[in-house]
Amino acid sequence: MSSPAQQSAGKPVAFVSAQALRARMHDAVNDPHLRQSFRGAMDFLMAKRAAQFPDQGELDSLRSLSESIRQYSLSKLPDLLEQLEANLTRNGVQVHWAETPEEANAIMLGIAQRHAARLIVKGKSMVSEEIEFNHAMEAAGVGALESDMGEYIVQLAGEKPSHIIMPAIHQTKQQIAKLFAEHIPGVDYTDNVDALIQIGRRVLREKFEVADIGLSGVNFAVAETGTLCLVENEGNGRMCTTVPKVHIAITGIEKVVEKLEHVAPLFSILTRSATGQAVSTYFNMISGPRRGEDKDGPEEVHLVLLDNGRSQAYADEQLRKTLQCIRCGACMNHCPVYTRIGGHAYGTTYPGPIGKIISPHMMGLEQTHLLPTASSLCGACGEVCPVKIPIPELLIRLRGEANSAPHANPAMVGQGAAYDPKISLLWKLWARLYARPATYRAFTWLATRFRALTPTQQSGWTAARTPLKPASRRLRDMVKDRR
Amino acid sequence: MSSPSHGANTPRTYPSRPQAVYFYGTCLVDMFVPEAGMDAITLLEREGIRVIFPDNQTCCGQPAFTSGFPDEARRVVEAQLDLFPGNHPIVVPSGSCAGMIRWHWEKVCAGDPALKARAEAISARTYELAEFLLHVLGFNRKDEGPATTVTLHTSCSARREMGTHLVGRELLARLGNVTLAHHDHESECCGFGGTFSLKHPDVSTAMVSDKVASLKATGASQLVTADCGCMLNITQRAAREDQDAGRACASLPGEHLATFLLRRTGGSPCGDQK
Amino acid sequence: MSARERILAKLRKAQPELPQHLPSLDAHYAPRVRGESRQERLARFRTGIEGFHADVHISTAGNWPQVLATLCAEKNIQTLMYGAATPAAAQLEATAFGGTTLRPWAGQFEDLKADLFHRVDAGFTLARGAIAETGSLILWPSGDEPRTLSLIPPIHFVLLDAATVHPTFYDALVNENWAAGLPTNALLISGPSKTADIQQTLAYGAHGPKELIVIVINVEGGTV
Ligand code: SF4
């Protein structure tokens, strides 16, 4: 069979730039099939999460604790990273540091080449998506095969994940059935989900058996013990980290916690917030390669620590909260915008609210400044975030960074990208008008008395609504009359 | 104090019934829905409260704040800080403006400790109209209207910043002849979001159209809401759908909770007199 | 400067002087530790893991090999692989298994890989303990019972002593002081492998075992 790895080799997956966001949003909201499937899926996930937290008090307490653990960890981040490195090294794990996606890919390609690897099987890793790992490997002639069922489907289709937890959420079983029948030799069309999963199991088991390297992400890295924790349901994560001779884990630098016990509440709130599961099928704690009496497990384990803009978020006390994220996806499940446009429209590795606040640090504001504006600030994301990231506040902050005159904040890549002197002037005038009661009164008096002159085309408002028209008399006029 | 918009439940302690309140009408009500403001004032006065309307009030600064123009927001906020010299509660007929005052004024003033302290003192005594009616005045007048079924939209700010999402329900529940019809995805945003509706009309339209459909599906005779932003967004979307479909009468009329409460309990809303 | 030094330097520059306050985790968990009996705790574990599609059989210290043999016969297991050097192995080997071949793990993974993938029908391991709150098994694979024994064969049998069920994950790892020395791999397992990646439809037997069967040694012999 031709593996999806081979099919997509040399062809960068079409990931449109964030500037085309508007066009993609337009297409997405006008795609009834997409709208219906995301609405259904999000309703399902919201209900499942809600069922996991019947007691508001317990949820509040667990969220506060989880927030504290993440903030505590971040406040000691450089220390914890060094401690993690020392303990992993002691355990026999090789630790690598990468500032950029290119560096991370080069490190991993080096490992692959040292082992003359031909096939890398991958457990689910959003960081590997972030650095376009598959593409980098394939360009160098190393196959990279996704083994998470959703990721496998997405790779087979030549797409990118549309959700960080459920990558193939945009595909129907009929589409997947077609995909399998077309791409996997000897497979007939079936849209029976069990049958489809068994096909995937068969194909991927053959690959686990022969793969040279297994790649995985990391959910939590424990500094005091030098342990990498992985959360999964399928068992492919265990396969990737156990069967091949080499295991490479890649993670963002923010994922470290100090103590093993810190993992217990975070793990619990992660699975419950993400998929509404009390616990995932597997929680895999890896503290080193095969050693001593061990009879299996990889002979080499590597950890790649990736920055890719995270240190920029870290540098600012408010924006640092972005790094509290444990990638549960609850913010997108509850987002009315995500529900209507799906994950691909964002054009970034991480879609939804978390994508809007993390992508600017990874890609710069030039490409991403529209993302923070694509929110009604309804606060649903912040309300469910298990580590209490004040997402709406961060969106407002990023809007400000994008709007302000260039060079106002050199620490932020792309700051000022949306600066428009005309818009800034308008807001200045607005402020002048509203900060001076007499001027304001004159303005509103005119606007109400000459309301017949109100324009009937009111930009985005009248795209779908009847025009706004001032009342004939203001509230203050009515108040005055009454007295 | 930090905003509870990320779900922290901060139960609020309410003052006892005051003699007077400041009424902060909001710029939207002042210019577009003055009758809602007037009816709110009438409701408060009927409960025996003296209502002070500071004539120099303009806007809470929210449009600039949420658009990412914090300096401009601060300038406008600064101009509001002198409006409330007495120690009376401040009542706002809008969840989002109340939320702005309660949680964000101190943030936009954070650079100046003196300003921040003044903002905080005001935030602490700012209440959304509905919560003030229920929790401070114990609003409980006899429903004198005919039997009717209405549907309620609670703004995201009321729900997630002011934590008053149950207040509207409770007030309507006290009206004997009013049945509240719940709509699907009740906690979901109506898609207004201030400049969001201007900047991203596609998504905003999708959201408000869904909201209109959900509200209409209840079969309720009208919409009640305590936020004029959401109200204009929803009803003018519905009006546009009516227009496009050639319907002569409004399929989803809406009004502010204050107007509705006043009419049901024997008062005469100022819009009805015309 | 290396990437490591540059990253650490950037972080150090912004690091707060004092670490953020961290409330005690014990305070969160202490009120939750239920004063329940062993039977109640076992019952909670059972409800939990059965909810995740695992089968649970209650047995005794003397009778569990018989239960296992019966299950193997029912499921038509040709080859059952187990760890040779565990206390349970001797008991297992002393039991008549009928049509099922008992095969102890012998050698390194590489010697057994093809068999594990293609010829072993079921793996048998001990559990180190379990978690009542979530219905999870705790496994600490070792040289005696390697990691793949609970991963590659399509059926996984686990022997659990009811005395080792903890109220929560937190209790397990704190009371047993896991941080003092973790094995290469420690695991929580809650049911057979599964996925909902196709249209949120739950399907079992994704990449790991299709069936998870827990045999509980319940010394007090109470009914659960
Ligand atoms: S921002 Fe919060 S809700 Fe969103 S993925 Fe991260 S942890 Fe989950």
mmCIF file of N, CA and C in Angstrom, chain C residues 111-200:
data_model
loop_
_atom_site.group_PDB
_atom_site.id
_atom_site.type_symbol
_atom_site.label_atom_id
_atom_site.label_comp_id
_atom_site.label_asym_id
_atom_site.label_seq_id
_atom_site.Cartn_x
_atom_site.Cartn_y
_atom_site.Cartn_z
ATOM 1 N N ASP C 111 13.076 -10.931 20.910
ATOM 2 C CA ASP C 111 12.909 -12.358 20.651
ATOM 3 C C ASP C 111 11.438 -12.735 20.567
ATOM 4 N N LEU C 112 10.607 -11.946 21.216
ATOM 5 C CA LEU C 112 9.195 -12.317 21.353
ATOM 6 C C LEU C 112 8.258 -11.465 20.513
ATOM 7 N N LYS C 113 8.813 -10.432 19.894
ATOM 8 C CA LYS C 113 7.986 -9.411 19.245
ATOM 9 C C LYS C 113 6.961 -10.015 18.273
ATOM 10 N N ALA C 114 7.441 -10.839 17.363
ATOM 11 C CA ALA C 114 6.544 -11.388 16.345
ATOM 12 C C ALA C 114 5.454 -12.233 16.997
ATOM 13 N N ASP C 115 5.822 -13.006 18.010
ATOM 14 C CA ASP C 115 4.832 -13.822 18.698
ATOM 15 C C ASP C 115 3.800 -12.950 19.411
ATOM 16 N N LEU C 116 4.300 -11.916 20.053
ATOM 17 C CA LEU C 116 3.378 -11.034 20.767
ATOM 18 C C LEU C 116 2.367 -10.421 19.814
ATOM 19 N N PHE C 117 2.847 -10.011 18.660
ATOM 20 C CA PHE C 117 1.941 -9.376 17.696
ATOM 21 C C PHE C 117 1.008 -10.381 17.027
ATOM 22 N N HIS C 118 1.472 -11.617 16.826
ATOM 23 C CA HIS C 118 0.698 -12.511 15.953
ATOM 24 C C HIS C 118 0.227 -13.799 16.601
ATOM 25 N N ARG C 119 0.853 -14.214 17.683
ATOM 26 C CA ARG C 119 0.515 -15.554 18.162
ATOM 27 C C ARG C 119 0.041 -15.624 19.618
ATOM 28 N N VAL C 120 0.257 -14.579 20.357
ATOM 29 C CA VAL C 120 -0.204 -14.613 21.755
ATOM 30 C C VAL C 120 -1.615 -14.034 21.823
ATOM 31 N N ASP C 121 -2.548 -14.807 22.370
ATOM 32 C CA ASP C 121 -3.942 -14.357 22.379
ATOM 33 C C ASP C 121 -4.269 -13.478 23.577
ATOM 34 N N ALA C 122 -3.533 -13.710 24.664
ATOM 35 C CA ALA C 122 -3.848 -12.941 25.861
ATOM 36 C C ALA C 122 -2.600 -12.782 26.714
ATOM 37 N N GLY C 123 -2.520 -11.665 27.420
ATOM 38 C CA GLY C 123 -1.440 -11.440 28.379
ATOM 39 C C GLY C 123 -2.029 -11.433 29.776
ATOM 40 N N PHE C 124 -1.226 -11.899 30.724
ATOM 41 C CA PHE C 124 -1.683 -11.895 32.117
ATOM 42 C C PHE C 124 -0.666 -11.119 32.949
ATOM 43 N N THR C 125 -1.154 -10.163 33.722
ATOM 44 C CA THR C 125 -0.251 -9.432 34.621
ATOM 45 C C THR C 125 -0.926 -9.215 35.970
ATOM 46 N N LEU C 126 -0.106 -8.854 36.926
ATOM 47 C CA LEU C 126 -0.638 -8.425 38.215
ATOM 48 C C LEU C 126 -0.865 -6.923 38.155
ATOM 49 N N ALA C 127 -1.765 -6.464 39.003
ATOM 50 C CA ALA C 127 -1.892 -5.014 39.182
ATOM 51 C C ALA C 127 -1.196 -4.666 40.484
ATOM 52 N N ARG C 128 -0.569 -3.512 40.488
ATOM 53 C CA ARG C 128 0.031 -3.049 41.739
ATOM 54 C C ARG C 128 -1.060 -2.557 42.691
ATOM 55 N N GLY C 129 -2.113 -2.065 42.101
ATOM 56 C CA GLY C 129 -3.198 -1.540 42.910
ATOM 57 C C GLY C 129 -4.279 -1.029 41.990
ATOM 58 N N ALA C 130 -5.178 -0.249 42.564
ATOM 59 C CA ALA C 130 -6.255 0.304 41.755
ATOM 60 C C ALA C 130 -6.748 1.593 42.395
ATOM 61 N N ILE C 131 -7.587 2.313 41.656
ATOM 62 C CA ILE C 131 -8.119 3.602 42.120
ATOM 63 C C ILE C 131 -9.640 3.547 42.069
ATOM 64 N N ALA C 132 -10.240 3.737 43.237
ATOM 65 C CA ALA C 132 -11.695 3.614 43.310
ATOM 66 C C ALA C 132 -12.389 4.749 42.579
ATOM 67 N N GLU C 133 -11.878 5.970 42.753
ATOM 68 C CA GLU C 133 -12.554 7.157 42.215
ATOM 69 C C GLU C 133 -12.819 7.041 40.726
ATOM 70 N N THR C 134 -11.830 6.546 39.990
ATOM 71 C CA THR C 134 -11.968 6.546 38.535
ATOM 72 C C THR C 134 -12.119 5.146 37.945
ATOM 73 N N GLY C 135 -11.985 4.099 38.739
ATOM 74 C CA GLY C 135 -12.038 2.757 38.163
ATOM 75 C C GLY C 135 -10.803 2.472 37.326
ATOM 76 N N SER C 136 -9.648 2.712 37.930
ATOM 77 C CA SER C 136 -8.389 2.533 37.190
ATOM 78 C C SER C 136 -7.521 1.486 37.870
ATOM 79 N N LEU C 137 -6.785 0.744 37.050
ATOM 80 C CA LEU C 137 -5.782 -0.189 37.559
ATOM 81 C C LEU C 137 -4.437 0.503 37.553
ATOM 82 N N ILE C 138 -3.607 0.175 38.535
ATOM 83 C CA ILE C 138 -2.235 0.690 38.545
ATOM 84 C C ILE C 138 -1.309 -0.463 38.178
ATOM 85 N N LEU C 139 -0.499 -0.280 37.153
ATOM 86 C CA LEU C 139 0.486 -1.290 36.771
ATOM 87 C C LEU C 139 1.878 -0.683 36.799
ATOM 88 N N TRP C 140 2.785 -1.402 37.370
ATOM 89 C CA TRP C 140 4.194 -1.021 37.287
ATOM 90 C C TRP C 140 4.919 -2.151 36.561
ATOM 91 N N PRO C 141 4.947 -2.092 35.248
ATOM 92 C CA PRO C 141 5.621 -3.166 34.517
ATOM 93 C C PRO C 141 7.089 -3.263 34.965
ATOM 94 N N SER C 142 7.659 -4.441 34.777
ATOM 95 C CA SER C 142 9.015 -4.692 35.275
ATOM 96 C C SER C 142 9.671 -5.736 34.390
ATOM 97 N N GLY C 143 10.873 -6.121 34.761
ATOM 98 C CA GLY C 143 11.540 -7.199 34.035
ATOM 99 C C GLY C 143 10.722 -8.477 34.113
ATOM 100 N N ASP C 144 10.058 -8.683 35.230
ATOM 101 C CA ASP C 144 9.254 -9.891 35.381
ATOM 102 C C ASP C 144 7.981 -9.821 34.536
ATOM 103 N N GLU C 145 7.400 -8.641 34.494
ATOM 104 C CA GLU C 145 6.165 -8.468 33.728
ATOM 105 C C GLU C 145 6.327 -7.258 32.812
ATOM 106 N N PRO C 146 6.897 -7.474 31.638
ATOM 107 C CA PRO C 146 7.229 -6.335 30.765
ATOM 108 C C PRO C 146 6.002 -5.566 30.275
ATOM 109 N N ARG C 147 6.287 -4.357 29.773
ATOM 110 C CA ARG C 147 5.239 -3.411 29.369
ATOM 111 C C ARG C 147 4.306 -3.961 28.302
ATOM 112 N N THR C 148 4.898 -4.671 27.353
ATOM 113 C CA THR C 148 4.104 -5.085 26.191
ATOM 114 C C THR C 148 3.119 -6.201 26.508
ATOM 115 N N LEU C 149 3.308 -6.857 27.658
ATOM 116 C CA LEU C 149 2.398 -7.931 28.046
ATOM 117 C C LEU C 149 0.969 -7.403 28.235
ATOM 118 N N SER C 150 0.880 -6.168 28.669
ATOM 119 C CA SER C 150 -0.453 -5.580 28.885
ATOM 120 C C SER C 150 -0.882 -4.735 27.695
ATOM 121 N N LEU C 151 -0.104 -4.772 26.620
ATOM 122 C CA LEU C 151 -0.361 -3.859 25.511
ATOM 123 C C LEU C 151 -0.669 -4.570 24.194
ATOM 124 N N ILE C 152 0.164 -5.522 23.825
ATOM 125 C CA ILE C 152 0.054 -6.058 22.472
ATOM 126 C C ILE C 152 -0.988 -7.186 22.333
ATOM 127 N N PRO C 153 -1.034 -8.172 23.231
ATOM 128 C CA PRO C 153 -2.051 -9.228 23.023
ATOM 129 C C PRO C 153 -3.472 -8.646 23.067
ATOM 130 N N PRO C 154 -4.364 -9.217 22.309
ATOM 131 C CA PRO C 154 -5.718 -8.643 22.190
ATOM 132 C C PRO C 154 -6.539 -8.694 23.478
ATOM 133 N N ILE C 155 -6.166 -9.603 24.378
ATOM 134 C CA ILE C 155 -6.895 -9.656 25.648
ATOM 135 C C ILE C 155 -5.893 -9.485 26.789
ATOM 136 N N HIS C 156 -6.268 -8.694 27.760
ATOM 137 C CA HIS C 156 -5.403 -8.487 28.926
ATOM 138 C C HIS C 156 -6.147 -8.922 30.178
ATOM 139 N N PHE C 157 -5.587 -9.939 30.853
ATOM 140 C CA PHE C 157 -6.110 -10.364 32.159
ATOM 141 C C PHE C 157 -5.268 -9.716 33.247
ATOM 142 N N VAL C 158 -5.930 -9.195 34.253
ATOM 143 C CA VAL C 158 -5.216 -8.551 35.353
ATOM 144 C C VAL C 158 -5.678 -9.140 36.678
ATOM 145 N N LEU C 159 -4.729 -9.410 37.529
ATOM 146 C CA LEU C 159 -5.068 -9.891 38.867
ATOM 147 C C LEU C 159 -4.889 -8.752 39.862
ATOM 148 N N LEU C 160 -5.947 -8.461 40.590
ATOM 149 C CA LEU C 160 -5.915 -7.335 41.522
ATOM 150 C C LEU C 160 -6.273 -7.802 42.927
ATOM 151 N N ASP C 161 -5.486 -7.377 43.895
ATOM 152 C CA ASP C 161 -5.795 -7.673 45.292
ATOM 153 C C ASP C 161 -6.672 -6.541 45.840
ATOM 154 N N ALA C 162 -7.822 -6.900 46.331
ATOM 155 C CA ALA C 162 -8.781 -5.880 46.799
ATOM 156 C C ALA C 162 -8.197 -4.989 47.882
ATOM 157 N N ALA C 163 -7.174 -5.484 48.567
ATOM 158 C CA ALA C 163 -6.568 -4.687 49.640
ATOM 159 C C ALA C 163 -5.771 -3.504 49.094
ATOM 160 N N THR C 164 -5.532 -3.482 47.796
ATOM 161 C CA THR C 164 -4.664 -2.439 47.240
ATOM 162 C C THR C 164 -5.435 -1.347 46.500
ATOM 163 N N VAL C 165 -6.733 -1.281 46.727
ATOM 164 C CA VAL C 165 -7.523 -0.246 46.050
ATOM 165 C C VAL C 165 -7.447 1.056 46.854
ATOM 166 N N HIS C 166 -6.975 2.111 46.225
ATOM 167 C CA HIS C 166 -6.863 3.432 46.862
ATOM 168 C C HIS C 166 -8.086 4.273 46.513
ATOM 169 N N PRO C 167 -8.408 5.241 47.372
ATOM 170 C CA PRO C 167 -9.565 6.087 47.036
ATOM 171 C C PRO C 167 -9.330 6.912 45.776
ATOM 172 N N THR C 168 -8.169 7.552 45.671
ATOM 173 C CA THR C 168 -7.884 8.407 44.502
ATOM 174 C C THR C 168 -6.458 8.158 44.010
ATOM 175 N N PHE C 169 -6.191 8.666 42.821
ATOM 176 C CA PHE C 169 -4.841 8.604 42.258
ATOM 177 C C PHE C 169 -3.875 9.328 43.192
ATOM 178 N N TYR C 170 -4.318 10.477 43.669
ATOM 179 C CA TYR C 170 -3.483 11.265 44.577
ATOM 180 C C TYR C 170 -3.099 10.443 45.807
ATOM 181 N N ASP C 171 -4.083 9.757 46.409
ATOM 182 C CA ASP C 171 -3.786 8.947 47.589
ATOM 183 C C ASP C 171 -2.768 7.864 47.266
ATOM 184 N N ALA C 172 -2.936 7.232 46.105
ATOM 185 C CA ALA C 172 -2.032 6.147 45.739
ATOM 186 C C ALA C 172 -0.603 6.651 45.652
ATOM 187 N N LEU C 173 -0.411 7.746 44.918
ATOM 188 C CA LEU C 173 0.969 8.149 44.672
ATOM 189 C C LEU C 173 1.609 8.830 45.876
ATOM 190 N N VAL C 174 0.798 9.433 46.733
ATOM 191 C CA VAL C 174 1.366 10.058 47.932
ATOM 192 C C VAL C 174 1.613 8.997 49.009
ATOM 193 N N ASN C 175 0.618 8.155 49.258
ATOM 194 C CA ASN C 175 0.776 7.164 50.327
ATOM 195 C C ASN C 175 1.883 6.153 50.039
ATOM 196 N N GLU C 176 2.063 5.854 48.776
ATOM 197 C CA GLU C 176 3.118 4.895 48.442
ATOM 198 C C GLU C 176 4.412 5.598 48.043
ATOM 199 N N ASN C 177 4.419 6.907 48.173
ATOM 200 C CA ASN C 177 5.615 7.699 47.866
ATOM 201 C C ASN C 177 6.249 7.324 46.527
ATOM 202 N N TRP C 178 5.461 7.384 45.494
ATOM 203 C CA TRP C 178 5.969 7.030 44.169
ATOM 204 C C TRP C 178 7.150 7.887 43.753
ATOM 205 N N ALA C 179 7.136 9.142 44.189
ATOM 206 C CA ALA C 179 8.178 10.064 43.732
ATOM 207 C C ALA C 179 9.566 9.587 44.147
ATOM 208 N N ALA C 180 9.636 8.727 45.173
ATOM 209 C CA ALA C 180 10.941 8.252 45.624
ATOM 210 C C ALA C 180 11.563 7.271 44.641
ATOM 211 N N GLY C 181 10.815 6.740 43.736
ATOM 212 C CA GLY C 181 11.418 5.819 42.784
ATOM 213 C C GLY C 181 10.406 5.199 41.853
ATOM 214 N N LEU C 182 10.288 5.779 40.676
ATOM 215 C CA LEU C 182 9.345 5.249 39.700
ATOM 216 C C LEU C 182 10.062 4.248 38.800
ATOM 217 N N PRO C 183 9.340 3.241 38.333
ATOM 218 C CA PRO C 183 9.945 2.342 37.349
ATOM 219 C C PRO C 183 10.062 3.046 35.995
ATOM 220 N N THR C 184 10.698 2.406 35.049
ATOM 221 C CA THR C 184 10.812 2.961 33.701
ATOM 222 C C THR C 184 9.443 3.403 33.197
ATOM 223 N N ASN C 185 8.454 2.590 33.509
ATOM 224 C CA ASN C 185 7.107 2.892 33.037
ATOM 225 C C ASN C 185 6.098 2.535 34.119
ATOM 226 N N ALA C 186 5.281 3.497 34.477
ATOM 227 C CA ALA C 186 4.161 3.240 35.377
ATOM 228 C C ALA C 186 2.892 3.614 34.618
ATOM 229 N N LEU C 187 1.823 2.910 34.929
ATOM 230 C CA LEU C 187 0.627 3.040 34.091
ATOM 231 C C LEU C 187 -0.648 3.062 34.896
ATOM 232 N N LEU C 188 -1.590 3.826 34.432
ATOM 233 C CA LEU C 188 -2.967 3.630 34.883
ATOM 234 C C LEU C 188 -3.742 3.093 33.682
ATOM 235 N N ILE C 189 -4.537 2.071 33.911
ATOM 236 C CA ILE C 189 -5.336 1.500 32.824
ATOM 237 C C ILE C 189 -6.796 1.481 33.259
ATOM 238 N N SER C 190 -7.633 2.045 32.443
ATOM 239 C CA SER C 190 -9.057 2.098 32.779
ATOM 240 C C SER C 190 -9.869 1.564 31.603
ATOM 241 N N GLY C 191 -9.880 0.273 31.471
ATOM 242 C CA GLY C 191 -10.672 -0.346 30.407
ATOM 243 C C GLY C 191 -9.827 -0.750 29.219
ATOM 244 N N PRO C 192 -10.459 -1.440 28.269
ATOM 245 C CA PRO C 192 -9.757 -1.794 27.037
ATOM 246 C C PRO C 192 -9.508 -0.555 26.186
ATOM 247 N N SER C 193 -8.622 -0.646 25.257
ATOM 248 C CA SER C 193 -8.311 0.525 24.426
ATOM 249 C C SER C 193 -9.539 0.919 23.624
ATOM 250 N N LYS C 194 -9.664 2.206 23.361
ATOM 251 C CA LYS C 194 -10.873 2.679 22.677
ATOM 252 C C LYS C 194 -10.599 3.979 21.944
ATOM 253 N N THR C 195 -11.545 4.336 21.111
ATOM 254 C CA THR C 195 -11.452 5.617 20.406
ATOM 255 C C THR C 195 -12.854 6.117 20.085
ATOM 256 N N ALA C 196 -12.985 7.429 19.991
ATOM 257 C CA ALA C 196 -14.255 8.009 19.529
ATOM 258 C C ALA C 196 -13.935 8.979 18.395
ATOM 259 N N ASP C 197 -12.846 8.669 17.682
ATOM 260 C CA ASP C 197 -12.365 9.610 16.675
ATOM 261 C C ASP C 197 -13.209 9.645 15.408
ATOM 262 N N ILE C 198 -14.059 8.649 15.211
ATOM 263 C CA ILE C 198 -14.952 8.710 14.052
ATOM 264 C C ILE C 198 -16.343 9.121 14.539
ATOM 265 N N GLN C 199 -16.726 10.303 14.225
ATOM 266 C CA GLN C 199 -18.051 10.850 14.551
ATOM 267 C C GLN C 199 -18.455 10.643 16.006
ATOM 268 N N GLN C 200 -17.511 10.778 16.883
ATOM 269 C CA GLN C 200 -17.756 10.630 18.331
ATOM 270 C C GLN C 200 -18.397 9.292 18.698
#
